[in-house]
XYZ file of C-alpha atoms in Angstrom:
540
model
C 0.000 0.000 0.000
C 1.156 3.744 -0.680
C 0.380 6.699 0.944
C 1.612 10.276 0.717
C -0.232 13.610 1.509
C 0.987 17.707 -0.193
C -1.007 20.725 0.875
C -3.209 22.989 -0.708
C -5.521 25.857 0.203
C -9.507 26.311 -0.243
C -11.010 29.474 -0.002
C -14.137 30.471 2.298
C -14.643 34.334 0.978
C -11.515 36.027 1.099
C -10.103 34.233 4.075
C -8.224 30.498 3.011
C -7.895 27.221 5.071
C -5.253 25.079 4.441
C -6.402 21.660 2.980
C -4.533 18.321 2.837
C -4.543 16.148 -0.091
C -4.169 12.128 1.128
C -3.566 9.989 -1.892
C -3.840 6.275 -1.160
C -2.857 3.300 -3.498
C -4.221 -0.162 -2.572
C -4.563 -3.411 -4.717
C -7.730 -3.937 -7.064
C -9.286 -2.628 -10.023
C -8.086 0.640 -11.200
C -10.155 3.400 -9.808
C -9.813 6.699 -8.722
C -12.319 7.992 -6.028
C -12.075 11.758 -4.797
C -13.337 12.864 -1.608
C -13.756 15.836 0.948
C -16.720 17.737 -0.003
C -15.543 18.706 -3.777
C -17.543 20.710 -5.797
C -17.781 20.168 -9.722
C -15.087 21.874 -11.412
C -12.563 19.686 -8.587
C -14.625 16.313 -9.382
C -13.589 16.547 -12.893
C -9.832 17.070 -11.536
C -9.844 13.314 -11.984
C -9.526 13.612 -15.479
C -7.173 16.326 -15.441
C -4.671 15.072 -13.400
C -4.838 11.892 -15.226
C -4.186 13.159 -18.514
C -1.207 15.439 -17.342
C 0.464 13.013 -15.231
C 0.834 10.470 -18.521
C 1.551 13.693 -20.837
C 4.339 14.501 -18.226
C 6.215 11.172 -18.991
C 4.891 9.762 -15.750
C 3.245 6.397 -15.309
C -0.289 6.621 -13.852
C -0.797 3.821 -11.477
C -2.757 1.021 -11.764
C -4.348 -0.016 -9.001
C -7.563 1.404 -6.877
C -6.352 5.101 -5.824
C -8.231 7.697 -3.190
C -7.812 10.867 -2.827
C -9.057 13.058 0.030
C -9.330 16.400 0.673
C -9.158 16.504 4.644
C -10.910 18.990 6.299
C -13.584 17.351 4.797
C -16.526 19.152 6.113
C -14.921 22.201 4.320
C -16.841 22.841 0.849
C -13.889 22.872 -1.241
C -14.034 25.013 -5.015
C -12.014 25.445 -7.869
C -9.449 24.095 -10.041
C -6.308 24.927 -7.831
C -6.286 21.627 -5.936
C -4.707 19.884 -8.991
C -1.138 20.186 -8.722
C -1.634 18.927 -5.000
C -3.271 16.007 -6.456
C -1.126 15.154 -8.574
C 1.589 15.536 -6.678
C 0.196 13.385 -4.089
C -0.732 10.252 -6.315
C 2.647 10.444 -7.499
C 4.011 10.213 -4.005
C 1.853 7.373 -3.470
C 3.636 5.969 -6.448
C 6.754 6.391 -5.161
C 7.353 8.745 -8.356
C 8.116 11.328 -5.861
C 9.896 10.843 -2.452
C 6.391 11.841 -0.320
C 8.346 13.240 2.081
C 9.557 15.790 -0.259
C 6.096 17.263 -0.576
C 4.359 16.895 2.870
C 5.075 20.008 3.930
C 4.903 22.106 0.333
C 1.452 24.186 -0.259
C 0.678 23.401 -3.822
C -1.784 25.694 -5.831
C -2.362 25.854 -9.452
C -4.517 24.273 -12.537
C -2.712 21.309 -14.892
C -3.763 21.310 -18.356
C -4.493 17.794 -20.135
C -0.885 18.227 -21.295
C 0.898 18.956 -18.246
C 1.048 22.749 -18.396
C 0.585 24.463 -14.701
C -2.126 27.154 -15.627
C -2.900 29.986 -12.861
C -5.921 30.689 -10.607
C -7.386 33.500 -8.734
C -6.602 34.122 -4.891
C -3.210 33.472 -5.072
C -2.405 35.893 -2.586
C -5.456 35.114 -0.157
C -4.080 31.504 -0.231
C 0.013 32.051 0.339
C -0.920 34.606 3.454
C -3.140 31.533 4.988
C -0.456 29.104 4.309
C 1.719 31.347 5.729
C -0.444 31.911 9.261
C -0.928 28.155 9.488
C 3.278 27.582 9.735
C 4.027 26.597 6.086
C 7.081 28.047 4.352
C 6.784 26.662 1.117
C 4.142 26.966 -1.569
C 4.358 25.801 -5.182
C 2.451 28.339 -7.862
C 1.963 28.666 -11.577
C 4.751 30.681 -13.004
C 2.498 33.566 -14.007
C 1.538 34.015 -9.754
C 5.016 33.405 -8.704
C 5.134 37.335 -7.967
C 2.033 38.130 -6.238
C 2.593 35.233 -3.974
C 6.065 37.000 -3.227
C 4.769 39.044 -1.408
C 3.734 36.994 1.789
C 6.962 37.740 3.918
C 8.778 35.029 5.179
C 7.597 32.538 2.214
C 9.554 30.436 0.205
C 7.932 30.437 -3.160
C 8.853 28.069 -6.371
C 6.880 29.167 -9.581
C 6.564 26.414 -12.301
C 5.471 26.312 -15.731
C 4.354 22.578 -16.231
C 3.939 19.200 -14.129
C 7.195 18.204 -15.550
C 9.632 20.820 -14.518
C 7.852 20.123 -10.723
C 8.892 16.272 -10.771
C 12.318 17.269 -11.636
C 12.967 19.901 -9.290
C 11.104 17.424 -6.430
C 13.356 14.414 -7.840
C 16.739 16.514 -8.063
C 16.723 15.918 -11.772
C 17.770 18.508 -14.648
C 14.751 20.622 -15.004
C 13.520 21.020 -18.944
C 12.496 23.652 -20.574
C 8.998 24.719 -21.545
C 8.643 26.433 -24.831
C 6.546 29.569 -24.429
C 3.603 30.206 -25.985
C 3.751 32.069 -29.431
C 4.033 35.608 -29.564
C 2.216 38.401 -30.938
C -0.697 37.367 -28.951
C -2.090 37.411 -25.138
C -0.684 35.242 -22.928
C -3.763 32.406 -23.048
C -2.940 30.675 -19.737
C -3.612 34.173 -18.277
C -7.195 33.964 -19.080
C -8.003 32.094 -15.711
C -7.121 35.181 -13.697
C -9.742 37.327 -15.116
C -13.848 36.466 -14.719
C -15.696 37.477 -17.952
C -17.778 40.384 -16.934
C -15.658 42.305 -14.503
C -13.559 43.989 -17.015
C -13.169 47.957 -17.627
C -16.814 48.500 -18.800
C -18.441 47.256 -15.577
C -16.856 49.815 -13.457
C -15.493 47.026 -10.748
C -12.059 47.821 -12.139
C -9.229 49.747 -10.326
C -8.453 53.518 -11.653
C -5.332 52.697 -12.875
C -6.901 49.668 -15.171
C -9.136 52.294 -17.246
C -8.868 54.005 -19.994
C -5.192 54.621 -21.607
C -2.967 55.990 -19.140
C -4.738 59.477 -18.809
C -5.763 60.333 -14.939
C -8.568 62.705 -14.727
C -7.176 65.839 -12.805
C -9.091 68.187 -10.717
C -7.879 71.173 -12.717
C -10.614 69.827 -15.358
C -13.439 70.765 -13.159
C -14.393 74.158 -14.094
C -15.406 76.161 -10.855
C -17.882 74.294 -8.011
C -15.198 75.521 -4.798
C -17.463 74.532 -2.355
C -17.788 70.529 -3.473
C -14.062 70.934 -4.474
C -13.354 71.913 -0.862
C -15.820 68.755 0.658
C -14.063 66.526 -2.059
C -10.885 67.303 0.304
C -12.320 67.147 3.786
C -14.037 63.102 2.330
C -10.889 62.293 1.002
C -8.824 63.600 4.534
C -10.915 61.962 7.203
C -12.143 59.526 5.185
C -16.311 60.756 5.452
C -18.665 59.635 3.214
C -20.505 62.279 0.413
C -23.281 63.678 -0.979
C -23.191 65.545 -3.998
C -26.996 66.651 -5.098
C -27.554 68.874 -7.967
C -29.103 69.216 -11.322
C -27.670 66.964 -14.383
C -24.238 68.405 -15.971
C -23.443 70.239 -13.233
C -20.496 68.084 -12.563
C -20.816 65.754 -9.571
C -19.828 62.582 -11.776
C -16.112 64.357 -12.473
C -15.832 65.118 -9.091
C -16.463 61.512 -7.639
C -14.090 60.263 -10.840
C -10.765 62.289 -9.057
C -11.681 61.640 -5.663
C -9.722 58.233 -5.809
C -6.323 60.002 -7.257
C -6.843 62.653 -4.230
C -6.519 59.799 -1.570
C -3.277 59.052 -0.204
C -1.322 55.399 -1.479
C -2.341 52.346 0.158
C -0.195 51.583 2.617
C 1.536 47.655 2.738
C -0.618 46.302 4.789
C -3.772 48.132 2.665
C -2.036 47.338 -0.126
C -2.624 42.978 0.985
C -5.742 43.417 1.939
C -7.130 45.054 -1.344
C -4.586 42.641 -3.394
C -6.391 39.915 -2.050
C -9.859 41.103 -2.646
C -9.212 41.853 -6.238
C -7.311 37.884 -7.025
C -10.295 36.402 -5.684
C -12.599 38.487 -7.954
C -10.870 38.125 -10.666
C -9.861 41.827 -11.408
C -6.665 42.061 -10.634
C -4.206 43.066 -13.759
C -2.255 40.970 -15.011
C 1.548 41.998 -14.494
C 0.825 43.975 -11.277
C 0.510 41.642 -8.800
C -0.161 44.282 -5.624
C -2.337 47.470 -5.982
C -0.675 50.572 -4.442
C -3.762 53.269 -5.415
C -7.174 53.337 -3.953
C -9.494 51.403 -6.143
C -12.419 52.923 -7.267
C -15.922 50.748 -8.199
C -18.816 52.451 -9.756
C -21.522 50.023 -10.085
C -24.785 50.976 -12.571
C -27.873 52.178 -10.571
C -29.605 48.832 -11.671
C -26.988 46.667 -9.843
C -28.808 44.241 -7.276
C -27.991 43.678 -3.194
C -26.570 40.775 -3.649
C -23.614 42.324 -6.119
C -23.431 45.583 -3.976
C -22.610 43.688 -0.901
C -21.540 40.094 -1.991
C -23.356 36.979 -2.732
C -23.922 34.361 -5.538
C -24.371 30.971 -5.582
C -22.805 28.325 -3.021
C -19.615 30.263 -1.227
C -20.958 34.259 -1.220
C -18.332 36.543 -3.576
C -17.293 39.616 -3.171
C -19.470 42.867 -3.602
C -18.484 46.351 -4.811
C -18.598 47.337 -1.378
C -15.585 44.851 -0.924
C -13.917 45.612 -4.510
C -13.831 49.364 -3.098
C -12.010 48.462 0.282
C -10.020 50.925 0.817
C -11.004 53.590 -1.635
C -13.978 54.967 -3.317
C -17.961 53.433 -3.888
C -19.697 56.113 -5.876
C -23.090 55.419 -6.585
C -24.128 57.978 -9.772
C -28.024 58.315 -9.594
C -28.422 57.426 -6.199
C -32.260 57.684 -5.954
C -32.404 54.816 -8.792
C -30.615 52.411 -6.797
C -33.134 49.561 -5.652
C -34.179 50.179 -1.640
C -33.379 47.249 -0.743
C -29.791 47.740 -2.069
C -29.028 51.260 -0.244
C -29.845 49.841 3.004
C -27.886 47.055 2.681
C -24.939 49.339 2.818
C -25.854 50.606 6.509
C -24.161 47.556 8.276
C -20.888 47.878 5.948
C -20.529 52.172 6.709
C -20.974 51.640 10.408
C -18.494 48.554 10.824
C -16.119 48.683 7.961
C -16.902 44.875 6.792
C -20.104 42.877 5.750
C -21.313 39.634 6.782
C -23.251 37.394 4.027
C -25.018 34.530 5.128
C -26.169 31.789 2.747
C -26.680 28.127 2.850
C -23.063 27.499 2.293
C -21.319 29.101 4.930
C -20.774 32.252 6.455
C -18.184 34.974 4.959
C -17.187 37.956 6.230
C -15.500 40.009 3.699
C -13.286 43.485 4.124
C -15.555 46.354 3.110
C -13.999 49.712 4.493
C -14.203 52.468 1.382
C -15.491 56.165 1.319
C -19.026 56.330 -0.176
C -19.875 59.260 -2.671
C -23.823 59.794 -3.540
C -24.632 61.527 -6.485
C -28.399 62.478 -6.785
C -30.689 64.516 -8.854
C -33.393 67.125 -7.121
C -35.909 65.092 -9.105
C -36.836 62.889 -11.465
C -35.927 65.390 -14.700
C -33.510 66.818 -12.456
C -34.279 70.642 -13.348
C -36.123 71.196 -9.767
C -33.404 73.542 -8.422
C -32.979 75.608 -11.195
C -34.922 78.648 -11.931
C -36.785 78.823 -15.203
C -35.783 75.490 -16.378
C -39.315 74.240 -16.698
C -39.552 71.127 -13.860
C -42.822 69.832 -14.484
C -42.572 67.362 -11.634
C -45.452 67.772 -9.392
C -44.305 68.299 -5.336
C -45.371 64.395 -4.760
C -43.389 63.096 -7.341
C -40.343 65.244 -6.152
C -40.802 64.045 -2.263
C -40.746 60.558 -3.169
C -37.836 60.723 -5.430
C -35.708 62.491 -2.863
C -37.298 60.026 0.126
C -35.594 56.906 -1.477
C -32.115 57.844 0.328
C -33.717 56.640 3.673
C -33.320 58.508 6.605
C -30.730 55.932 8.116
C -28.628 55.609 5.239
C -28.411 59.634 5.016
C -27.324 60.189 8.936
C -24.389 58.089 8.133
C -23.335 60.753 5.484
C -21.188 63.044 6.769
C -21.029 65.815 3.920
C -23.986 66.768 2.014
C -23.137 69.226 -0.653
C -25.265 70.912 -2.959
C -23.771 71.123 -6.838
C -24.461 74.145 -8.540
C -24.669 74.852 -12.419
C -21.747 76.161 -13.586
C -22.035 79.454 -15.133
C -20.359 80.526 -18.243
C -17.125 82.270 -16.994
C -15.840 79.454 -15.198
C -16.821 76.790 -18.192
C -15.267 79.484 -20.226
C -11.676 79.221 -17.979
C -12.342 83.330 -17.539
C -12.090 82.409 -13.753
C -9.090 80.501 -13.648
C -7.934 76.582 -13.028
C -8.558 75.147 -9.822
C -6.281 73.192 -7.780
C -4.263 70.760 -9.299
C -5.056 66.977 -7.583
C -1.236 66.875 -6.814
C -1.617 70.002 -4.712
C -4.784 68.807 -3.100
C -3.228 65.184 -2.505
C -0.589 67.026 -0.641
C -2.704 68.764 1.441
C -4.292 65.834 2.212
C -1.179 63.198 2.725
C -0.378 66.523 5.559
C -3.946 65.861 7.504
C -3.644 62.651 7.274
C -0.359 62.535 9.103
C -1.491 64.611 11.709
C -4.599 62.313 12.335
C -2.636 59.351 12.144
C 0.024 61.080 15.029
C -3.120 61.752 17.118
C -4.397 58.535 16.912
C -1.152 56.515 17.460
C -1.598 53.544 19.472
C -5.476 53.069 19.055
C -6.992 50.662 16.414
C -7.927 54.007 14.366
C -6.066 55.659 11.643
C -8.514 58.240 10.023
C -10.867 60.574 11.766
C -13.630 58.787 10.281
C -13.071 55.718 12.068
C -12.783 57.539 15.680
C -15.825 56.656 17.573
C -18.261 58.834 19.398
C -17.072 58.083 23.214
C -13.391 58.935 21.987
C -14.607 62.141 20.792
C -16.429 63.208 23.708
C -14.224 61.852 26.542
C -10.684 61.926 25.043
C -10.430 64.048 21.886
C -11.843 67.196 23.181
C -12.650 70.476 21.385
C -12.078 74.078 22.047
C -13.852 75.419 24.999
C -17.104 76.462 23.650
C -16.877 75.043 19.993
C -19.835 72.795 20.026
C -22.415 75.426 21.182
C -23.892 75.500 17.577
C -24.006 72.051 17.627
C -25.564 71.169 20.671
C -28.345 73.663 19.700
C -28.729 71.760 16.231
C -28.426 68.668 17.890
C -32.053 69.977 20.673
C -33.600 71.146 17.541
C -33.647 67.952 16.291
C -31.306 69.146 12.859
C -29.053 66.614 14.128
C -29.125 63.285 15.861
C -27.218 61.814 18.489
C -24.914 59.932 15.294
C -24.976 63.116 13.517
C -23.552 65.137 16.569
C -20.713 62.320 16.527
C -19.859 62.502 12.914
C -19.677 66.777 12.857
C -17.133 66.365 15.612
C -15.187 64.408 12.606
C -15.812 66.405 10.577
C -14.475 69.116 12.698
C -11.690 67.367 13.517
C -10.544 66.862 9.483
C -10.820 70.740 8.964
C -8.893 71.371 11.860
C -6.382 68.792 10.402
C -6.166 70.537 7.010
C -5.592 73.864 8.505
C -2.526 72.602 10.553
C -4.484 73.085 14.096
C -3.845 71.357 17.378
C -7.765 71.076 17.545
C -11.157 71.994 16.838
C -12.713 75.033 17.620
C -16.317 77.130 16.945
C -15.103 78.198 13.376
C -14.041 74.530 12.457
C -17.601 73.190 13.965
C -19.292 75.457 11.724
C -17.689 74.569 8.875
C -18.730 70.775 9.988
C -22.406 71.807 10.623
C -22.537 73.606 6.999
C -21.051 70.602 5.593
C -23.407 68.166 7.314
C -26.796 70.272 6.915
C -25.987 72.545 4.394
C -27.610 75.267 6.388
C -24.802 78.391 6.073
C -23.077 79.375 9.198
C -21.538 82.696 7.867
C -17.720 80.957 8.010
C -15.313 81.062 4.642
C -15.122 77.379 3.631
C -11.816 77.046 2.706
C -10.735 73.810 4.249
C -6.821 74.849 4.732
C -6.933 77.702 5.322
C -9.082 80.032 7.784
């Protein structure tokens, strides 16, 4: 009887548990049984395997083989699992010394002739490896680079079945012609779902279009939601931007993303990993430095907004934009259901899906940008524009932004037309996005000094007892506020967030903290009701 075991990795969301593969020989009629939960895509692995272990110049054994995937109440996905497998049978074989693969983590597709072809959540998969003990992994050639970047990881990337069994054996390793040129890599196409590409608006910023980067200098006047853009994009708060069409709010939310500071390395894993498992991440950059931005159409449903699908839940836009910017264009046309589904992932900074299959908790931490019309022909504000909408029809369109999903808004701005000097460029450019990113990289710092040693980074994430107990304002600063807040203008939350608000102004104006001038600016920004106070975020 044989026996030998390798290690792969199966993925539950985002998060990966490390599998063993048990290959077992015994005498009888050829068979091969697989085991463990496997869904179909690894059931047909049988035939996979089979085919590329003969094409390799291997013998496939003859005798009654099992192979099982151990957990085994772990539903277990994919086409990764098949270099393990092979691997295994042939250390059951005694092709392969099985003590030379016990302890390797083996992840990657074989083709019917031997070829190791990639998969998605690489990454996801080395950094579980990694946090169960294992210093080895095994990957398609084509991964070998974003599984680099697990530290402490010992990673081998191979191009076919054959050049494995060598390296394993201590044998000369052979080469593997590449494919012809002239033409896309085809053993790339695994990475990348149909569906998700540029046109969907799931893909990063620096994926679209051809290497142009929409600058803020193209937005002709609108200083006021220029000046919010800043304070969402230095503490982090989420946006409104309400206007009539053409007015602009769709450029803004495009060079929001751009404005944000770089993802930092351990940002910079955790959106990495989101995009491999979703299948958007470009091939050739294996980790994504700039804030992603996602802009899914109004007619998207809950269940791709926040994650879902059939048998293990995917990730959502909310999750594709961890980390940088969800802008919904056309708020109001967004389904209900689907705006409030986004209350649980504001508040918390992840979302939990629940479905027959399991349980996933996925990463879902981005700045949220609204862009609405007054109405449903959108001419309501504006004066002699002809709005035929009756008052009904107006106060329904505006009431689909429920109440709760508004109070966790922090800045609502108001977009007005732009008239013709600006459009004209009589008035002059506006700030560059390098010269606002600077400004902002400067608050951001100074938050992230305040906050040193707490679990927070951005003023956004600060929560309400912090503010009130340990981060304390100017000597009567919130006097305004606390008159808004027995009004009822603001709410107990919406006291909480102008306080972060306040803190983010203070930030971009280089101040130790808060005071009356900053909370106004934070009360404007949050009801729109003007306080008499300039609005220039750094400066007074």
């Amino acid at each position: 009887m044989g026996f030998a075991r390798a290690c792969s990795v199966a993925l539950v969301g985002v998060e990966g548990v490390v599998v063993e593969v048990q290959a077992d020989l015994e005498p009888g009629v050829a068979a091969f049984t697989l085991v463990g939960l496997p869904d179909k895509s690894l059931v047909e692995s049988r035939d996979r395997v089979r085919a590329a272990v003969v094409n390799s110049g291997a013998e496939w054994p003859q005798k009654k083989l099992t192979v099982g995937l151990s957990p085994a109440s772990v539903p277990k996905s994919g086409s990764g699992f098949d270099l393990a497998v092979a691997c295994a049978v042939l250390g059951a074989a005694e092709r392969i010394d099985p003590a030379m693969i016990a302890d390797v983590v083996m992840i990657g597709e074989l083709g019917l002739d031997g070829r190791v072809r990639p998969v998605r959540g690489v990454l996801p998969a080395v950094l579980a490896a990694a946090e169960a003990g294992y210093e080895q992994v095994v990957v398609p050639e084509q991964t070998a680079g974003e599984a680099a970047l697990v530290p402490g990881i010992s990673v081998l990337g191979v191009r076919s079945l054959r050049q494995l069994i060598a390296v394993l054996c201590d044998e000369p390793v052979p080469e593997e012609p590449a494919d012809g040129q002239g033409r896309p890599d085809a053993m790339l196409a695994g990475l990348m779902i149909p569906g998700t590409g540029l046109g969907t608006g799931l893909a990063p910023t620096a994926a679209r279009g051809d290497g142009h980067r929409p600058d803020l200098a193209d937005v002709a006047g609108q200083l006021r939601p220029r000046q919010a853009l800043e304070v969402a994009a230095a503490g982090g708060h989420h946006l409104l931007l309400s206007g009539p069409p053409g007015a602009g709010k769709t450029m803004l939310a495009e060079r929001l993303s751009a404005v944000l500071p770089p993802l930092t390395r351990q940002e910079s894993l955790e959106v990495t990993a989101v995009h491999s498992v979703a299948g958007i991440l470009p091939p050739g950059e294996p980790l994504v430095s700039r804030a992603p931005y996602c802009a899914p159409h109004h007619s998207a449903t809950m269940q791709s907004l926040v994650g879902g699908g059939n048998g293990i839940p995917r990730p959502g836009a909310v999750s594709l934009a961890h980390r940088g910017v969800l802008f919904l264009d056309e708020a109001p046309e967004f389904s209900g259901k689907a705006l409030d589904a986004l209350r649980q992932p504001l508040e918390s900074g992840h979302v939990v899906v629940a479905r027959a299959a399991g349980v996933v908790r996925l990463p879902a931490r981005f700045l949220m940008v609204l862009a609405a019309n007054p109405c449903p022909c959108g001419r309501h504000t504006l004066t002699g524009a002809g709005c035929e909408c009756p008052p009904s029809v107006v106060r329904r369109y505006q009431a689909r932004l429920s109440g709760p999903l508004l109070d966790r808004v922090d800045l609502r701005v108001e977009v007005e037309p732009v008239d013709r000097a600006d459009l004209l460029g009589q008035g002059g450019r506006g700030e560059s996005t390098e010269v606002v990113a600077a400004r902002v990289r400067d608050a951001r710092a100074r938050a992230a000094e305040r906050l040193a040693g707490t679990p927070w980074s951005t003023n956004s994430e600060v929560p309400g007892h912090e503010l009130r107990t340990r981060l304390l304002v100017a000597p009567g600063a919130l006097a305004a506020a606390e008159r808004d807040l027995e009004r009822g203008i603001l709410t107990a939350r919406g006291l909480d967030r102008v306080l972060r608000v306040a803190w983010t102004v203070a930030d971009l104006r280089a101040a130790d903290r808060p005071d009356a001038s900053d909370v106004a600016v934070a009360l404007e920004l949050r009801t729109g009701i003007q306080r008499g106070v300039p609005m220039g975020a750094g400066e007074r």
